[in-house]
Amino acid sequence: MSLHAEVATKLREAVARLLGPPGDVFDLRRLTAGATKPTWTFTAQIGDTRQALVLQTSTSASRPAGDTAQGARARLPVLTGKESAAVLLAAGKAGVPVPAVRAVLAPDCGLGEGYITDFVPGETIARRILREPRFGALREDFSRQCGEILAGIHAMDASSVAFLAPMDAARQIALYRDVYDSYNYPVPALEVAFRWAEDHRPPVARTTVTHGDFRMGNLICGEQRVQAVLDWELACFGDPVQDLGWLCMRTWRFGGAHPVGGIGRCADLFAAYERASGMAVDPAHVHFWEVWGSIRWAVMCLIKGLAHRSDGSQPTVESLAIGRRMEEPLFDFLEFLREERSARITS
Amino acid sequence: MPTNLAPAPDLLAVVREFLEAAILRDAALSDDKLFNLRVAVNLLATVERELRLGPMANAGEAKRLTALTGVEGSIEENNRRLARAIRDGAVPSDDPQLFEHLHKTIVDALRINNPKWIDHTQLP
């Protein structure tokens, strides 16, 4: 049986059981998004209505350590399907636009870890959002909306997601260095980068829920508004400013000329965030997180390019292509460094 | 080599162009297949560029690594040495010669992996 047929069969049983009979599944389609975790869209017959839904599966591995031939390997904390669903519920309660969770998969559904949400119509592909005329109004307002949504995420109730890992700057830098070291693939530029990060680490100011991967590509966009924030697997407790820095990275501009997702201005993002959160934004603080973002993304690319060598996973066209992207953020890092040095010389 | 009439970069180019023309425009492809095919075609273009530019880039990197580490060794060994020296502080992380080396090496890699990243024009 093909993967598609197998998922269709199991999904029908899961829908009938968790959401209501008969559960017939139509138009089951695997989406391109989600390098690590397959996402499927489908329509299901539930009672008298046909409903557009999404099946989000996730990697079952969670939390530090997992044994490999080389011993315990440092791992990035990635949320399980059940935890992601809990985060989505908490986000929804805080007024953050997210897909409504309809059901969490049970182990005996046979579909792995994951959950089912309502389908949110809109576009996630940056290339289209940046260029198609129909998104003109969204582009004008994108920074402001992101500022407000981020303020909402950072105001989420911590007690309902107490399982999130604490991940301040120091811990994050140490963890990513461990992960990098565990691949035994020394990159001189990364050595300079980690040294920079350790020397420039901002003091802990505030700790909140943070999304961890808030960026163009993980946002479902309508023609007027950001409709939903996706991909919460890297959520943690940390410095909220990291989400602002990550959003502004060149990598997530997809060739666009402006810092915020390629289409918006930082000043609008910061002003909206300040209004909604009541917290002042220090651009130098955001800058640290943007630079750290380039280092973090370089490590993520390295993991993608090397994972199959150590964990026996099947390399994919996509994973190896991401591995070849490691120099993009390293180039950006060196440019940051050059600017910093020339500023020091002229001052 | 007995069969080098069409050099490897030309073979890759012709395969890539065929895939682009014949398959990438096939409207019947599902979104995920189309996405992966587009990535695969880009990877072929990367290999083409590596075949053309890789030898020169590697020679430059090897020479600079030898200058920085003082050791005639493979690129892999010398990268290991250099990384260790930066971590131990034997080579200061703000050393200008180190910076120039890293910058050149990364720019050369980008000329192969994603030349658009170092172009000044960003939007198409």
Short mmCIF file of C-alpha atoms in Angstrom, two decimals:
data_model
loop_
_atom_site.label_atom_id
_atom_site.label_comp_id
_atom_site.label_asym_id
_atom_site.label_seq_id
_atom_site.Cartn_x
_atom_site.Cartn_y
_atom_site.Cartn_z
CA MET A 1 0.00 0.00 0.00
CA SER A 2 1.34 3.45 -0.83
CA LEU A 3 2.00 5.92 1.97
CA HIS A 4 -0.87 8.01 0.68
CA ALA A 5 -3.33 5.10 0.77
CA GLU A 6 -2.13 4.04 4.18
CA VAL A 7 -2.53 7.53 5.64
CA ALA A 8 -5.99 7.81 4.03
CA THR A 9 -7.17 4.57 5.61
CA LYS A 10 -5.84 5.32 9.06
CA LEU A 11 -6.99 8.92 8.92
CA ARG A 12 -10.55 7.88 8.15
CA GLU A 13 -10.60 5.68 11.25
CA ALA A 14 -9.04 8.44 13.35
CA VAL A 15 -11.50 11.10 12.13
CA ALA A 16 -14.50 8.83 12.68
CA ARG A 17 -13.34 8.07 16.20
CA LEU A 18 -12.06 11.49 17.31
CA LEU A 19 -14.33 13.90 15.41
CA GLY A 20 -17.38 11.83 14.50
CA PRO A 21 -18.57 9.34 11.88
CA PRO A 22 -18.51 8.52 9.08
CA GLY A 23 -15.08 10.17 8.72
CA ASP A 24 -14.70 9.66 4.98
CA VAL A 25 -11.57 11.43 3.75
CA PHE A 26 -11.40 13.31 0.42
CA ASP A 27 -8.69 15.22 -1.41
CA LEU A 28 -5.88 14.04 0.85
CA ARG A 29 -2.76 15.99 -0.15
CA ARG A 30 0.71 16.16 1.27
CA LEU A 31 1.98 19.72 1.57
CA THR A 32 5.47 20.83 0.72
CA ALA A 33 5.91 22.76 3.92
CA GLY A 34 7.48 21.09 6.90
CA ALA A 35 10.94 19.81 6.20
CA THR A 36 10.85 17.60 9.27
CA LYS A 37 7.22 16.71 9.70
CA PRO A 38 4.70 15.80 7.04
CA THR A 39 1.58 17.94 6.82
CA TRP A 40 -1.53 16.72 5.01
CA THR A 41 -4.62 18.65 4.00
CA PHE A 42 -7.92 16.87 3.48
CA THR A 43 -11.67 17.20 3.63
CA ALA A 44 -13.63 14.93 5.96
CA GLN A 45 -17.26 13.98 6.15
CA ILE A 46 -18.30 14.48 9.76
CA GLY A 47 -22.00 13.95 10.31
CA ASP A 48 -23.78 16.01 7.67
CA THR A 49 -20.94 18.41 6.95
CA ARG A 50 -17.75 18.33 4.96
CA GLN A 51 -14.93 20.03 6.80
CA ALA A 52 -11.53 21.20 5.55
CA LEU A 53 -8.87 19.94 7.95
CA VAL A 54 -5.13 19.54 8.36
CA LEU A 55 -3.24 16.57 9.73
CA GLN A 56 0.01 17.70 11.31
CA THR A 57 2.39 14.93 12.24
CA SER A 58 5.62 15.52 14.10
CA THR A 59 8.82 13.75 14.91
CA SER A 60 8.33 11.69 18.03
CA ALA A 61 11.84 12.34 19.32
CA SER A 62 11.80 14.96 21.99
CA ARG A 63 14.08 16.35 24.64
CA PRO A 64 17.79 16.00 25.03
CA ALA A 65 19.84 12.95 24.23
CA GLY A 66 19.23 9.97 22.11
CA ASP A 67 21.90 7.40 21.74
CA THR A 68 23.91 7.19 18.60
CA ALA A 69 26.98 5.24 17.69
CA GLN A 70 29.03 8.17 18.99
CA GLY A 71 27.29 8.19 22.34
CA ALA A 72 24.73 10.64 23.63
CA ARG A 73 24.21 13.40 21.10
CA ALA A 74 23.07 16.81 22.17
CA ARG A 75 19.64 17.52 20.75
CA LEU A 76 17.58 20.60 20.31
CA PRO A 77 14.37 20.41 22.30
CA VAL A 78 11.56 19.85 19.82
CA LEU A 79 7.95 19.65 20.96
CA THR A 80 5.97 16.45 20.53
CA GLY A 81 2.66 16.53 18.71
CA LYS A 82 0.75 16.58 21.97
CA GLU A 83 2.83 19.45 23.32
CA SER A 84 2.47 21.43 20.08
CA ALA A 85 -1.30 21.01 20.31
CA ALA A 86 -1.24 22.31 23.90
CA VAL A 87 0.81 25.33 22.80
CA LEU A 88 -1.65 26.05 19.98
CA LEU A 89 -4.53 25.97 22.47
CA ALA A 90 -2.70 28.34 24.82
CA ALA A 91 -1.85 30.65 21.91
CA GLY A 92 -5.46 30.72 20.77
CA LYS A 93 -6.55 31.68 24.28
CA ALA A 94 -4.07 34.57 24.27
CA GLY A 95 -5.62 35.89 21.06
CA VAL A 96 -2.77 34.76 18.79
CA PRO A 97 -4.09 33.70 15.37
CA VAL A 98 -3.55 29.93 15.16
CA PRO A 99 -5.41 27.03 13.56
CA ALA A 100 -8.05 25.61 15.92
CA VAL A 101 -7.00 22.20 17.25
CA ARG A 102 -9.75 19.65 16.63
CA ALA A 103 -8.14 16.47 17.93
CA VAL A 104 -4.86 15.08 19.20
CA LEU A 105 -3.90 11.72 17.68
CA ALA A 106 -3.94 8.73 20.01
CA PRO A 107 -1.02 6.28 19.80
CA ASP A 108 -3.28 3.54 18.41
CA CYS A 109 -4.34 5.74 15.47
CA GLY A 110 -1.15 4.45 13.85
CA LEU A 111 -0.29 7.85 12.38
CA GLY A 112 2.49 8.74 14.80
CA GLU A 113 2.57 11.85 16.95
CA GLY A 114 0.36 14.65 15.78
CA TYR A 115 -2.93 16.43 15.75
CA ILE A 116 -5.75 17.59 13.49
CA THR A 117 -6.64 21.26 13.07
CA ASP A 118 -9.06 23.30 11.02
CA PHE A 119 -7.71 24.27 7.61
CA VAL A 120 -6.79 27.96 7.48
CA PRO A 121 -6.97 29.31 3.93
CA GLY A 122 -4.16 31.59 2.79
CA GLU A 123 -0.61 31.60 1.49
CA THR A 124 2.65 30.61 3.17
CA ILE A 125 4.97 30.74 0.17
CA ALA A 126 7.15 33.82 0.59
CA ARG A 127 7.84 34.23 -3.12
CA ARG A 128 4.12 34.84 -3.73
CA ILE A 129 3.49 37.00 -0.66
CA LEU A 130 6.43 39.24 -1.60
CA ARG A 131 5.49 39.73 -5.22
CA GLU A 132 1.83 39.09 -6.06
CA PRO A 133 -0.25 42.28 -6.35
CA ARG A 134 -3.12 40.80 -4.35
CA PHE A 135 -0.98 40.86 -1.18
CA GLY A 136 -0.29 44.59 -1.50
CA ALA A 137 -2.45 45.56 1.48
CA LEU A 138 -0.91 42.85 3.65
CA ARG A 139 2.61 43.99 2.75
CA GLU A 140 1.81 47.55 3.89
CA ASP A 141 0.62 46.31 7.28
CA PHE A 142 2.74 43.20 7.80
CA SER A 143 5.25 44.67 10.28
CA ARG A 144 2.54 46.14 12.48
CA GLN A 145 0.59 42.88 12.56
CA CYS A 146 3.71 40.87 13.39
CA GLY A 147 4.51 43.25 16.25
CA GLU A 148 1.05 42.78 17.72
CA ILE A 149 1.05 39.01 17.26
CA LEU A 150 4.48 38.69 18.89
CA ALA A 151 3.32 40.76 21.84
CA GLY A 152 0.40 38.30 22.15
CA ILE A 153 2.72 35.29 22.06
CA HIS A 154 4.95 36.82 24.71
CA ALA A 155 1.92 37.38 26.96
CA MET A 156 0.84 33.72 26.78
CA ASP A 157 0.09 32.01 30.08
CA ALA A 158 3.26 30.16 31.06
CA SER A 159 1.56 27.76 33.46
CA SER A 160 -0.49 26.11 30.71
CA VAL A 161 2.69 25.26 28.79
CA ALA A 162 4.97 24.50 31.72
CA PHE A 163 6.65 21.70 29.75
CA LEU A 164 8.49 24.21 27.54
CA ALA A 165 12.26 24.15 27.97
CA PRO A 166 13.90 27.18 29.58
CA MET A 167 16.25 28.58 26.97
CA ASP A 168 17.84 31.92 27.76
CA ALA A 169 20.69 33.20 25.61
CA ALA A 170 23.43 31.49 27.64
CA ARG A 171 21.67 28.14 27.57
CA GLN A 172 20.85 28.45 23.90
CA ILE A 173 24.43 29.25 22.93
CA ALA A 174 25.76 26.37 25.05
CA LEU A 175 23.21 23.94 23.63
CA TYR A 176 23.87 24.87 20.00
CA ARG A 177 27.60 24.62 20.60
CA ASP A 178 27.11 21.12 22.02
CA VAL A 179 25.02 20.13 19.06
CA TYR A 180 27.62 21.54 16.66
CA ASP A 181 30.43 19.76 18.54
CA SER A 182 28.53 16.48 18.47
CA TYR A 183 28.78 16.38 14.67
CA ASN A 184 32.58 16.53 14.84
CA TYR A 185 32.68 18.75 11.76
CA PRO A 186 34.73 21.80 12.77
CA VAL A 187 33.92 25.00 10.87
CA PRO A 188 36.39 27.84 11.61
CA ALA A 189 33.78 30.54 10.93
CA LEU A 190 31.44 28.94 13.47
CA GLU A 191 34.21 29.00 16.06
CA VAL A 192 34.52 32.76 15.60
CA ALA A 193 30.73 33.04 15.67
CA PHE A 194 30.28 31.16 18.95
CA ARG A 195 33.04 33.24 20.51
CA TRP A 196 31.23 36.40 19.39
CA ALA A 197 27.91 35.17 20.79
CA GLU A 198 29.43 34.35 24.17
CA ASP A 199 31.11 37.76 24.34
CA HIS A 200 27.99 39.72 23.33
CA ARG A 201 25.28 37.84 25.20
CA PRO A 202 22.73 40.32 26.58
CA PRO A 203 21.77 40.10 30.25
CA VAL A 204 18.54 38.28 31.04
CA ALA A 205 15.82 40.91 31.15
CA ARG A 206 12.49 39.21 30.64
CA THR A 207 11.52 35.56 30.23
CA THR A 208 8.34 34.69 28.35
CA VAL A 209 6.93 32.05 26.06
CA THR A 210 8.77 32.48 22.76
CA HIS A 211 7.77 30.98 19.42
CA GLY A 212 11.31 30.09 18.37
CA ASP A 213 10.70 30.09 14.61
CA PHE A 214 8.48 33.12 13.93
CA ARG A 215 9.18 34.10 10.35
CA MET A 216 7.95 34.41 6.80
CA GLY A 217 7.15 30.87 5.67
CA ASN A 218 5.61 29.90 8.99
CA LEU A 219 2.79 32.44 8.71
CA ILE A 220 -0.41 31.81 6.76
CA CYS A 221 -1.15 35.11 5.06
CA GLY A 222 -4.43 36.37 3.69
CA GLU A 223 -4.66 39.40 1.42
CA GLN A 224 -5.26 41.69 4.41
CA ARG A 225 -4.05 39.87 7.47
CA VAL A 226 -1.75 37.24 8.90
CA GLN A 227 -4.29 34.47 9.43
CA ALA A 228 -2.31 31.95 11.47
CA VAL A 229 1.06 31.34 13.08
CA LEU A 230 2.36 27.82 12.42
CA ASP A 231 5.29 25.61 13.40
CA TRP A 232 5.54 25.95 17.15
CA GLU A 233 7.88 22.97 17.62
CA LEU A 234 10.80 25.17 18.70
CA ALA A 235 8.80 27.13 21.29
CA CYS A 236 10.55 27.61 24.63
CA PHE A 237 10.80 29.97 27.59
CA GLY A 238 13.32 32.62 26.73
CA ASP A 239 14.14 36.21 25.90
CA PRO A 240 11.14 37.49 23.90
CA VAL A 241 13.39 39.77 21.85
CA GLN A 242 14.80 36.70 20.11
CA ASP A 243 11.56 36.35 18.11
CA LEU A 244 11.97 39.93 16.80
CA GLY A 245 15.59 39.32 15.75
CA TRP A 246 14.81 35.99 14.06
CA LEU A 247 11.95 37.55 12.05
CA CYS A 248 14.32 40.21 10.66
CA MET A 249 17.08 37.87 9.47
CA ARG A 250 18.11 38.12 5.85
CA THR A 251 17.36 34.42 5.39
CA TRP A 252 13.65 35.04 5.99
CA ARG A 253 13.50 38.01 3.62
CA PHE A 254 13.47 35.70 0.62
CA GLY A 255 15.17 38.28 -1.55
CA GLY A 256 12.93 41.14 -0.41
CA ALA A 257 14.45 44.55 0.20
CA HIS A 258 13.06 45.20 3.68
CA PRO A 259 14.12 43.61 6.96
CA VAL A 260 10.81 42.32 8.30
CA GLY A 261 10.03 39.24 6.23
CA GLY A 262 11.42 41.04 3.18
CA ILE A 263 8.45 43.45 3.12
CA GLY A 264 8.27 45.52 6.30
CA ARG A 265 10.20 48.11 8.24
CA CYS A 266 11.77 47.50 11.66
CA ALA A 267 10.46 50.81 13.00
CA ASP A 268 6.86 49.69 12.36
CA LEU A 269 7.49 46.29 13.93
CA PHE A 270 9.07 47.76 17.05
CA ALA A 271 6.44 50.51 17.45
CA ALA A 272 3.56 48.04 17.18
CA TYR A 273 5.27 45.65 19.58
CA GLU A 274 5.88 48.42 22.10
CA ARG A 275 2.27 49.62 21.91
CA ALA A 276 0.86 46.12 22.32
CA SER A 277 3.27 44.82 24.96
CA GLY A 278 4.09 47.97 26.90
CA MET A 279 7.76 46.98 26.67
CA ALA A 280 10.42 49.18 25.09
CA VAL A 281 12.42 47.63 22.25
CA ASP A 282 16.17 48.28 22.22
CA PRO A 283 17.43 47.91 18.63
CA ALA A 284 20.87 46.83 19.90
CA HIS A 285 19.20 44.00 21.81
CA VAL A 286 17.28 42.94 18.68
CA HIS A 287 20.55 43.15 16.75
CA PHE A 288 22.21 40.61 19.05
CA TRP A 289 19.37 38.17 18.37
CA GLU A 290 19.51 38.77 14.64
CA VAL A 291 23.24 38.02 14.61
CA TRP A 292 22.74 35.02 16.88
CA GLY A 293 19.94 33.96 14.51
CA SER A 294 22.46 33.77 11.68
CA ILE A 295 24.69 31.54 13.83
CA ARG A 296 21.78 29.38 14.93
CA TRP A 297 20.56 28.96 11.35
CA ALA A 298 24.08 28.00 10.23
CA VAL A 299 24.08 25.22 12.85
CA MET A 300 20.63 24.12 11.71
CA CYS A 301 21.91 23.91 8.12
CA LEU A 302 24.91 21.90 9.29
CA ILE A 303 22.58 19.48 11.09
CA LYS A 304 20.46 19.09 7.95
CA GLY A 305 23.49 18.44 5.81
CA LEU A 306 25.07 15.90 8.16
CA ALA A 307 22.25 14.18 10.07
CA HIS A 308 22.01 11.20 7.74
CA ARG A 309 25.67 10.37 8.30
CA SER A 310 25.24 9.83 12.00
CA ASP A 311 21.65 8.85 12.68
CA GLY A 312 21.12 6.62 9.67
CA SER A 313 18.18 8.71 8.43
CA GLN A 314 17.51 8.85 4.71
CA PRO A 315 18.94 12.06 3.22
CA THR A 316 16.41 13.92 1.11
CA VAL A 317 16.83 16.35 -1.74
CA GLU A 318 15.61 19.04 0.63
CA SER A 319 17.82 18.18 3.61
CA LEU A 320 21.01 18.10 1.56
CA ALA A 321 20.04 21.32 -0.20
CA ILE A 322 19.62 23.00 3.21
CA GLY A 323 23.06 21.70 4.20
CA ARG A 324 24.48 23.60 1.25
CA ARG A 325 22.94 26.79 2.60
CA MET A 326 25.22 26.99 5.65
CA GLU A 327 27.43 29.68 4.12
CA GLU A 328 24.54 32.10 3.62
CA PRO A 329 24.12 32.95 7.33
CA LEU A 330 27.89 32.66 7.88
CA PHE A 331 28.41 35.31 5.19
CA ASP A 332 25.81 37.51 6.92
CA PHE A 333 27.58 36.94 10.24
CA LEU A 334 30.92 38.07 8.79
CA GLU A 335 29.24 41.15 7.34
CA PHE A 336 27.85 41.99 10.80
CA LEU A 337 31.34 41.54 12.19
CA ARG A 338 32.84 43.81 9.54
CA GLU A 339 30.28 46.54 10.29
CA GLU A 340 30.94 46.22 14.01
CA ARG A 341 34.69 46.54 13.50
CA SER A 342 34.50 49.50 11.16
CA ALA A 343 32.12 51.21 13.63
CA ARG A 344 34.69 50.63 16.38
CA ILE A 345 37.49 52.06 14.28
CA THR A 346 35.59 55.21 13.30
CA SER A 347 34.21 55.87 16.80
CA MET B 1 39.36 9.29 -19.81
CA PRO B 2 37.91 7.44 -22.78
CA THR B 3 34.48 9.10 -22.84
CA ASN B 4 34.88 12.74 -22.08
CA LEU B 5 33.42 14.12 -25.28
CA ALA B 6 30.73 15.87 -23.32
CA PRO B 7 32.41 17.11 -20.14
CA ALA B 8 30.62 16.44 -16.86
CA PRO B 9 29.38 20.02 -16.35
CA ASP B 10 27.83 19.93 -19.83
CA LEU B 11 26.11 16.63 -19.05
CA LEU B 12 24.68 18.06 -15.87
CA ALA B 13 23.56 21.19 -17.66
CA VAL B 14 21.76 19.27 -20.36
CA VAL B 15 20.02 17.03 -17.81
CA ARG B 16 19.04 20.03 -15.74
CA GLU B 17 17.71 21.92 -18.75
CA PHE B 18 15.75 18.86 -19.84
CA LEU B 19 14.17 18.52 -16.41
CA GLU B 20 13.33 22.21 -16.37
CA ALA B 21 11.78 22.18 -19.81
CA ALA B 22 10.08 18.80 -19.85
CA ILE B 23 9.02 18.13 -16.29
CA LEU B 24 9.11 21.28 -14.21
CA ARG B 25 6.43 22.81 -16.42
CA ASP B 26 4.21 19.73 -16.15
CA ALA B 27 1.10 21.16 -14.55
CA ALA B 28 -0.06 17.71 -13.44
CA LEU B 29 2.68 17.45 -10.81
CA SER B 30 1.54 17.67 -7.20
CA ASP B 31 2.85 20.62 -5.17
CA ASP B 32 5.24 18.58 -3.07
CA LYS B 33 6.76 16.82 -6.11
CA LEU B 34 7.10 20.13 -7.91
CA PHE B 35 8.82 21.67 -4.90
CA ASN B 36 11.28 18.80 -4.54
CA LEU B 37 11.95 18.76 -8.27
CA ARG B 38 12.74 22.46 -8.18
CA VAL B 39 15.17 21.86 -5.31
CA ALA B 40 16.71 18.92 -7.18
CA VAL B 41 17.23 21.02 -10.31
CA ASN B 42 18.92 23.66 -8.18
CA LEU B 43 21.22 21.01 -6.75
CA LEU B 44 22.25 19.97 -10.26
CA ALA B 45 23.14 23.58 -10.97
CA THR B 46 25.20 23.62 -7.76
CA VAL B 47 27.15 20.55 -8.86
CA GLU B 48 27.76 22.17 -12.26
CA ARG B 49 29.20 25.24 -10.58
CA GLU B 50 31.26 23.11 -8.22
CA LEU B 51 32.81 21.22 -11.12
CA ARG B 52 33.78 24.50 -12.76
CA LEU B 53 34.79 26.54 -9.71
CA GLY B 54 35.61 23.98 -7.03
CA PRO B 55 39.26 23.26 -7.95
CA MET B 56 40.25 26.94 -7.88
CA ALA B 57 38.32 27.58 -4.65
CA ASN B 58 39.91 24.58 -2.95
CA ALA B 59 43.40 25.57 -4.06
CA GLY B 60 42.93 29.05 -2.59
CA GLU B 61 41.51 27.72 0.66
CA ALA B 62 44.33 25.17 1.03
CA LYS B 63 46.97 27.86 0.50
CA ARG B 64 45.44 30.26 3.01
CA LEU B 65 44.98 27.48 5.57
CA THR B 66 48.64 26.56 5.26
CA ALA B 67 49.59 30.19 5.81
CA LEU B 68 47.37 30.43 8.89
CA THR B 69 48.27 27.08 10.49
CA GLY B 70 51.86 26.78 9.29
CA VAL B 71 51.13 23.20 8.27
CA GLU B 72 51.00 21.64 4.80
CA GLY B 73 47.93 19.45 5.17
CA SER B 74 44.62 18.55 3.63
CA ILE B 75 41.85 21.15 3.79
CA GLU B 76 39.95 18.95 6.21
CA GLU B 77 42.89 18.51 8.57
CA ASN B 78 43.80 22.16 8.45
CA ASN B 79 40.22 23.30 9.05
CA ARG B 80 40.25 21.09 12.12
CA ARG B 81 43.54 22.65 13.22
CA LEU B 82 42.32 26.17 12.60
CA ALA B 83 39.02 25.60 14.41
CA ARG B 84 40.92 24.23 17.40
CA ALA B 85 43.34 27.19 17.35
CA ILE B 86 40.46 29.68 17.36
CA ARG B 87 38.76 27.88 20.23
CA ASP B 88 41.97 27.73 22.26
CA GLY B 89 42.74 31.37 21.53
CA ALA B 90 45.97 30.50 19.70
CA VAL B 91 44.54 32.38 16.72
CA PRO B 92 42.64 35.42 18.03
CA SER B 93 39.07 35.42 16.71
CA ASP B 94 39.49 39.08 15.65
CA ASP B 95 42.69 38.44 13.68
CA PRO B 96 42.39 40.38 10.38
CA GLN B 97 44.15 37.69 8.35
CA LEU B 98 41.71 35.11 9.75
CA PHE B 99 38.78 37.33 8.85
CA GLU B 100 39.97 37.75 5.28
CA HIS B 101 40.47 34.00 4.96
CA LEU B 102 37.00 33.17 6.30
CA HIS B 103 35.38 35.80 4.11
CA LYS B 104 37.13 34.61 0.93
CA THR B 105 36.35 30.98 1.72
CA ILE B 106 32.67 31.67 2.32
CA VAL B 107 32.33 33.88 -0.73
CA ASP B 108 33.91 31.14 -2.87
CA ALA B 109 31.51 28.58 -1.40
CA LEU B 110 28.56 30.87 -2.13
CA ARG B 111 29.68 31.29 -5.74
CA ILE B 112 29.03 27.54 -5.94
CA ASN B 113 26.11 27.03 -3.54
CA ASN B 114 24.09 30.21 -4.07
CA PRO B 115 25.68 33.00 -6.14
CA LYS B 116 22.60 35.18 -5.66
CA TRP B 117 23.46 35.58 -1.99
CA ILE B 118 26.47 37.74 -2.81
CA ASP B 119 24.83 39.69 -5.63
CA HIS B 120 23.96 43.22 -4.69
CA THR B 121 20.69 43.19 -6.56
CA GLN B 122 18.27 41.20 -4.50
CA LEU B 123 14.82 41.38 -6.03
CA PRO B 124 14.43 39.83 -9.50
#
